[in-house]
Every structure is written in C-alpha cells, then in structure tokens.
Tab-separated table of C-alpha atoms in Angstrom:
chain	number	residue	atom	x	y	z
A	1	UNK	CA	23.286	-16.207	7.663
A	2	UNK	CA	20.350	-18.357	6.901
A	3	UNK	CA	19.794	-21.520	9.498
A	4	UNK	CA	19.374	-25.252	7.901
A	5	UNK	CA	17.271	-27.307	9.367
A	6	UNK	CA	15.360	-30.540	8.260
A	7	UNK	CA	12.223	-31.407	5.779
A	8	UNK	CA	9.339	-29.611	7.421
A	9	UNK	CA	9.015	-26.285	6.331
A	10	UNK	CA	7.525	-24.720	8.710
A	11	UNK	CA	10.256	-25.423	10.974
A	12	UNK	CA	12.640	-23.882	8.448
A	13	UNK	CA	10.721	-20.480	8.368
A	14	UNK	CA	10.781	-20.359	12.439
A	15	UNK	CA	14.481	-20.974	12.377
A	16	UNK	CA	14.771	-18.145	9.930
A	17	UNK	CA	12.238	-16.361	11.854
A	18	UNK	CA	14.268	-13.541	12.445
A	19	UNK	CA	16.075	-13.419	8.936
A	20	UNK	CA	11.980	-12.302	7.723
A	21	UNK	CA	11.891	-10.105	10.849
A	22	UNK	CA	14.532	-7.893	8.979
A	23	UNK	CA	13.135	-7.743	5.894
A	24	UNK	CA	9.765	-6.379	7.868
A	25	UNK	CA	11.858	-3.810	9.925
A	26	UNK	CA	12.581	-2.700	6.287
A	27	UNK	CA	9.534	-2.794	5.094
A	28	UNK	CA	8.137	-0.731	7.577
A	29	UNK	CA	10.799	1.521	7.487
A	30	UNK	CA	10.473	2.377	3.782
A	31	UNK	CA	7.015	3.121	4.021
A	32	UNK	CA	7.324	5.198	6.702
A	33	UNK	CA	9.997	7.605	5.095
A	34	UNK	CA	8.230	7.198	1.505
A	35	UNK	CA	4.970	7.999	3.277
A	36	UNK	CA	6.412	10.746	4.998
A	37	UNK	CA	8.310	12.206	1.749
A	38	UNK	CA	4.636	12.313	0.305
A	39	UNK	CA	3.294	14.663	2.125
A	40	UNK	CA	6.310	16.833	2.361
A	41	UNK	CA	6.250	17.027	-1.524
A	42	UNK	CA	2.045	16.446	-1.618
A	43	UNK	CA	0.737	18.608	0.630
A	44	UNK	CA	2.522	22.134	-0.493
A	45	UNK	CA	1.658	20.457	-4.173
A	46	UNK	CA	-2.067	20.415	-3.544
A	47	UNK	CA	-1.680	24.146	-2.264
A	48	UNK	CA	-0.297	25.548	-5.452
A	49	UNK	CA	-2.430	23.173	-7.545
A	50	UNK	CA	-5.464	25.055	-5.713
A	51	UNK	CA	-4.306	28.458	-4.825
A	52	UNK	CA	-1.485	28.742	-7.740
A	53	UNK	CA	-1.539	30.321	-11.021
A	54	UNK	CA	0.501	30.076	-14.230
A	55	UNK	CA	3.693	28.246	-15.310
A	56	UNK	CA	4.035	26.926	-11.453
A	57	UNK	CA	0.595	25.257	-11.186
A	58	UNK	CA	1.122	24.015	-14.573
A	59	UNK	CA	4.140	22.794	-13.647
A	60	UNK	CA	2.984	21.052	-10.562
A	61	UNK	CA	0.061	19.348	-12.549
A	62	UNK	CA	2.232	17.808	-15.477
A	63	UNK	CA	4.828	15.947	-12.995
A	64	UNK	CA	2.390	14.830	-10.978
A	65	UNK	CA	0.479	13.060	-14.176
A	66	UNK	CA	3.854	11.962	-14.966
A	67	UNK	CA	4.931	10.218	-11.220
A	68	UNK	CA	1.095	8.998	-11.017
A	69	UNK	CA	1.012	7.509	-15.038
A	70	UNK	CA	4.615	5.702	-14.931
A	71	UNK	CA	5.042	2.314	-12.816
A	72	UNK	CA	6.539	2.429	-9.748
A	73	UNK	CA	8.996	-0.131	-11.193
A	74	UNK	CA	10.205	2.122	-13.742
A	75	UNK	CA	10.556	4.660	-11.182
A	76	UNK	CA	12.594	2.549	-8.974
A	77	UNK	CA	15.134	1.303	-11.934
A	78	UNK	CA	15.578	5.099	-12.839
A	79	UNK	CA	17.010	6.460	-9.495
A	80	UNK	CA	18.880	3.756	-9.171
A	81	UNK	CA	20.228	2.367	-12.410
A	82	UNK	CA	19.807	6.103	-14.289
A	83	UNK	CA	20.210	8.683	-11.462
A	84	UNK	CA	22.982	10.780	-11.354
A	85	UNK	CA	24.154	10.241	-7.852
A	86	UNK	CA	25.286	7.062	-6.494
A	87	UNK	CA	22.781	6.596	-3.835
A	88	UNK	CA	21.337	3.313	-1.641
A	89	UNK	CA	18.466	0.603	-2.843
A	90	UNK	CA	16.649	2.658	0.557
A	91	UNK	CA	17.403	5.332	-0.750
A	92	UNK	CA	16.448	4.969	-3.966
A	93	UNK	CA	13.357	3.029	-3.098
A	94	UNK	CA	12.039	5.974	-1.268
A	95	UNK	CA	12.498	8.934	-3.857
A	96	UNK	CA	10.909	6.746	-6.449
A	97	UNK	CA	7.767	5.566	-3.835
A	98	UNK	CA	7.608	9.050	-2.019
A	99	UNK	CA	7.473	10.764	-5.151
A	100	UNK	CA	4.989	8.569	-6.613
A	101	UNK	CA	3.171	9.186	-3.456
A	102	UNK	CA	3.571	12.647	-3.220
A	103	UNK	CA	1.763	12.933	-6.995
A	104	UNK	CA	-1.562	10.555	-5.477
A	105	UNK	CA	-0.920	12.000	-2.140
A	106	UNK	CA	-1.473	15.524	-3.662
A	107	UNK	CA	-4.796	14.903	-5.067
A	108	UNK	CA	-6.009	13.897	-1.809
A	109	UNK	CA	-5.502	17.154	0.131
A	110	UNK	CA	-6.369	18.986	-3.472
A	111	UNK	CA	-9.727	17.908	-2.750
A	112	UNK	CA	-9.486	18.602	0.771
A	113	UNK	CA	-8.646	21.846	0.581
A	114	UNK	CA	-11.307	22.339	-2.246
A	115	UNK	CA	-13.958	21.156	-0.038
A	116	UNK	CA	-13.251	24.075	2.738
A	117	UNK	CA	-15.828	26.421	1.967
A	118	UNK	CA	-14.661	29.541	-0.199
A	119	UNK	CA	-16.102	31.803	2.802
A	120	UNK	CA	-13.417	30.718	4.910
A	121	UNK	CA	-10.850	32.151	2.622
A	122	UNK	CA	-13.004	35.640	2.520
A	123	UNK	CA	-13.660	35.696	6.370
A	124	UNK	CA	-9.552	35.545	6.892
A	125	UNK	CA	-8.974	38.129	4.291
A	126	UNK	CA	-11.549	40.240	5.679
A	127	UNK	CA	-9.931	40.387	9.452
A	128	UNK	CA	-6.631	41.181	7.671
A	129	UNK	CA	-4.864	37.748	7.023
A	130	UNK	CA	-3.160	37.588	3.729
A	131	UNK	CA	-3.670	34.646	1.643
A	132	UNK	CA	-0.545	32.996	2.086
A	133	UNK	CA	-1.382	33.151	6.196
A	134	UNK	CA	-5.612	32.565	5.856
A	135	UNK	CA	-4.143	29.048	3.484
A	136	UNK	CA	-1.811	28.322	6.231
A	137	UNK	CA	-3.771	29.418	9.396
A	138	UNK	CA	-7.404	28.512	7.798
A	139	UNK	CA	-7.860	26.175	4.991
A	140	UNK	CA	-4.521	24.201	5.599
A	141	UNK	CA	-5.795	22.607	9.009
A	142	UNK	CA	-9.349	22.158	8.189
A	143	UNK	CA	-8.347	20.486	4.652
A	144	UNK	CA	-5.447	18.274	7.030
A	145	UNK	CA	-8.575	16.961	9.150
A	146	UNK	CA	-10.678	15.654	6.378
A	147	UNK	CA	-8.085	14.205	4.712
A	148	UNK	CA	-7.297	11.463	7.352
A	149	UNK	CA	-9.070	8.874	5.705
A	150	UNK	CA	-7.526	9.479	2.474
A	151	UNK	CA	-4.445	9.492	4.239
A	152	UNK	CA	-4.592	6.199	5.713
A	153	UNK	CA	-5.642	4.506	2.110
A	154	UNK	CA	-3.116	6.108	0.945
A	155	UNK	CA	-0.562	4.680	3.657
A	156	UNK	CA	-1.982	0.757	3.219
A	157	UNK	CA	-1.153	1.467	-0.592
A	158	UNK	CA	2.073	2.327	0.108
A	159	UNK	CA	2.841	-0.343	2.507
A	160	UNK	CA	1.857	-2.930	-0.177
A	161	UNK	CA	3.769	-1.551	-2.649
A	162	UNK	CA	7.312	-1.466	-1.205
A	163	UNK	CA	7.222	-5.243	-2.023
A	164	UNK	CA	8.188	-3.592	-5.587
A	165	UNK	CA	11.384	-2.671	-4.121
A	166	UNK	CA	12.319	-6.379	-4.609
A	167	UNK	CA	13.011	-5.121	-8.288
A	168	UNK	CA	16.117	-3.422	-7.180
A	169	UNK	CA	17.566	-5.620	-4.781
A	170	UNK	CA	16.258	-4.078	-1.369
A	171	UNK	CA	16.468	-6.946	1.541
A	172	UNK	CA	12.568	-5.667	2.500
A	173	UNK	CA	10.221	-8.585	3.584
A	174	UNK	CA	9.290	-9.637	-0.035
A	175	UNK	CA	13.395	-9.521	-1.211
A	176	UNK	CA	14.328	-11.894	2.094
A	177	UNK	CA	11.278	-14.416	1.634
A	178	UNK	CA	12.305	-15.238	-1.909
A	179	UNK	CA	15.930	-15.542	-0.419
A	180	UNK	CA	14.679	-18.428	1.837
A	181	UNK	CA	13.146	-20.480	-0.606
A	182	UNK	CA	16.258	-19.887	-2.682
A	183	UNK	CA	18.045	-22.109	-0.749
A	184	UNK	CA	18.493	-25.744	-0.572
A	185	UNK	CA	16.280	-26.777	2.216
A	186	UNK	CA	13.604	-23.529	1.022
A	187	UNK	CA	13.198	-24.849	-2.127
A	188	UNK	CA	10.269	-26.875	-0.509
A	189	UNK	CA	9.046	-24.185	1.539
A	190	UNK	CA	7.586	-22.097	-1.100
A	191	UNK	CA	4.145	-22.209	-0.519
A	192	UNK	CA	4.275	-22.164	2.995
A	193	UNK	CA	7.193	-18.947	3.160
A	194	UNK	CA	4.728	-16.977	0.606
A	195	UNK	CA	1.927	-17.737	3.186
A	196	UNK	CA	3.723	-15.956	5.667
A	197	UNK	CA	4.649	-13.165	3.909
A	198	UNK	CA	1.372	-12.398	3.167
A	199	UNK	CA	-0.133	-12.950	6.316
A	200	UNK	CA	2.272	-10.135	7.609
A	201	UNK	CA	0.842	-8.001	4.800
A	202	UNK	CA	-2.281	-8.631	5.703
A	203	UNK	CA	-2.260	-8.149	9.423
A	204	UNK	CA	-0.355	-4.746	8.391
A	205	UNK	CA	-2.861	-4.055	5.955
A	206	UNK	CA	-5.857	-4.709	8.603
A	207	UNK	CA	-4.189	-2.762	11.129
A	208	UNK	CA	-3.878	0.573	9.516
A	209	UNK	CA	-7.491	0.620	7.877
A	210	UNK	CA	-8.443	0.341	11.568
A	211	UNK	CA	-6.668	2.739	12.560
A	212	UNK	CA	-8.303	5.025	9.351
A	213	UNK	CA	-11.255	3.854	10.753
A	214	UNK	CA	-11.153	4.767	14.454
A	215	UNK	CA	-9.639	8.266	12.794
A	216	UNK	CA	-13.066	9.070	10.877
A	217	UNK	CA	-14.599	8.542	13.680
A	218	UNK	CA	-13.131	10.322	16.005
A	219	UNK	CA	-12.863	13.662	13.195
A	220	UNK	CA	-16.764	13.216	12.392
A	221	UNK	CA	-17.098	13.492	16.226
A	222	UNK	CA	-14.947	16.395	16.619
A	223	UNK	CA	-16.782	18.014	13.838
C-alpha cells in the first residue's frame, strides 16, 4: 500500500521508499535469471555455431538472427499474451530477455572461442582428446576467460533493459515508479520519482562496468 503524505515530493518518494525498493529487488532479480538463461542457451550456441555443421548450425544461426532482429517488446507480449502455457509476467519476462540474450550473448563467446588459436584444437587431438572433450577441456575455458568483458556489457545491457518489462505489467523498478506518480499526491512528483529511478540505474549501471573493468584487468594479468 502506497503512503500519502503532503506537497513536497521528495518526502513522498522517501515514504514510499521501500514500495521502489521492491520494484529494484525485481529488477535485479530478472536480470540475474535472464542473464543467467543467456549463457545457458548462449554459450553451447556459440559452440555449435563454431564447431557445428549442417542443418544444426544452420539452425542455431537463423533463431538467433531472429531473437537478436525482433524487439524485446514483441518478445515479451508473445510469451505472455501468445504462449501456450499460462506462465508469470517473471516468468515471461525472462524467456523473452534470456532468450534475446542468449542470441547477443552467443556471438560473444562465438568470437571467443574463434580467437583460441586453431593449434590448441590440434595439440588436444594429438594427445588423444576427442573434439567434443579438447572443446570442453581446451577451447571452452580459454574462450570463457576472454569473454569477461563482453560478458559484463552484455550484463549492464540487460539490466537496462528489464525496464521493458513495464510493457507487461511486471512490478520491476520502472512498473512501481510510474505507480507512484499515478497517484494523487505523485502526480507532482514526476520529475523528481523519474530522477530516482534513474539514478538507481545509473549507480547499477556504474557498478557493473567496474566490476568489467577490474575483471580485464585482473585476466590480462593472469595472462
């Protein structure tokens, strides 16, 4: 239940501090299983896309031109207004994000694993490694390591765009900030409530290209 307070605004947003507080815990959480969804679906993508051959790598490439051409909002309307299955605004928000994801996510560690020098591959096969275990044991960790950066863009992207998510109804930070200046005494607040919202985004933002940051650092110095 939203709080009512007087004129000043900014005393209305601290009152419904912890109404905005929700909407982040859902925010974050979205990303996080969207983000993690990604590379379930990505990674083994990028594999067949670089090791694969025939109808399955064809296969592979045309959805993920189709998830990474069509707008996330179309995406989110279809599994949950279209799909099948009666399912969640979460859960819908994360099969249409994590998919989406998965499609950019899979380019990343394509090119990852297509910068691991071909030698690799031939030194494994030559000590008796097949190729499914010299892509798992070899390539597969080295290509993991030099995709951290792209990683971490990938993750900021992902954070920003759950605000979509307002589309379907979700109460994520975006959804619950235009439900405070909804209301009577919000309807002043506008300016002020947006502010905030982005701020959080911001900070969030800030945060995790730091953290891709500190991460390329610390690989180049492992390296």
């Amino acid at each position: 239940m939203l709080a009512q307070t007087g004129p000043d605004p900014w005393e209305f947003i601290y009152a419904n501090s912890g109404f905005l507080f929700e909407g982040l815990v859902f925010t974050l959480a979205l990303t996080a299983t969207s983000i993690v969804l990604g590379f379930v679906v990505g990674l083994p993508a990028a594999v067949v896309e670089t090791y694969g051959d025939g109808l399955g790598r064809r296969l592979v490439e045309r959805v993920g031109v189709l998830f990474r051409g069509t707008p996330i909002v179309i995406l989110l309307a279809v599994f949950y207004f279209v799909f099948p299955l009666n399912i969640t605004t979460f859960v819908a928000a994360t099969l249409g994000l994590g998919l989406r994801s998965a499609a950019y996510q899979s380019q990343i560690f394509r090119g990852s694993l297509q910068s691991v020098s071909g030698g690799q591959m031939e030194a494994a096969r030559a000590v008796g490694l097949t190729k499914r275990e010299a892509i798992r044991r070899v390539t597969v960790p080295q290509a993991l390591r030099r995709a951290i950066p792209g990683f971490q863009n990938e993750f900021t992207i992902v954070l920003k765009d759950t605000s979509v998510a307002y589309a379907i109804g979700l109460g994520e930070l975006l959804t619950n900030g235009t439900q405070l200046y909804l209301t009577e005494d919000g309807n002043t607040a506008v300016l002020e409530i947006f502010l905030v919202i982005s701020a959080v985004y911001f900070v969030l933002t800030m945060v995790a290209n730091r953290s891709s940051t500190s991460s390329g650092a610390s690989s180049r110095f492992r390296g």
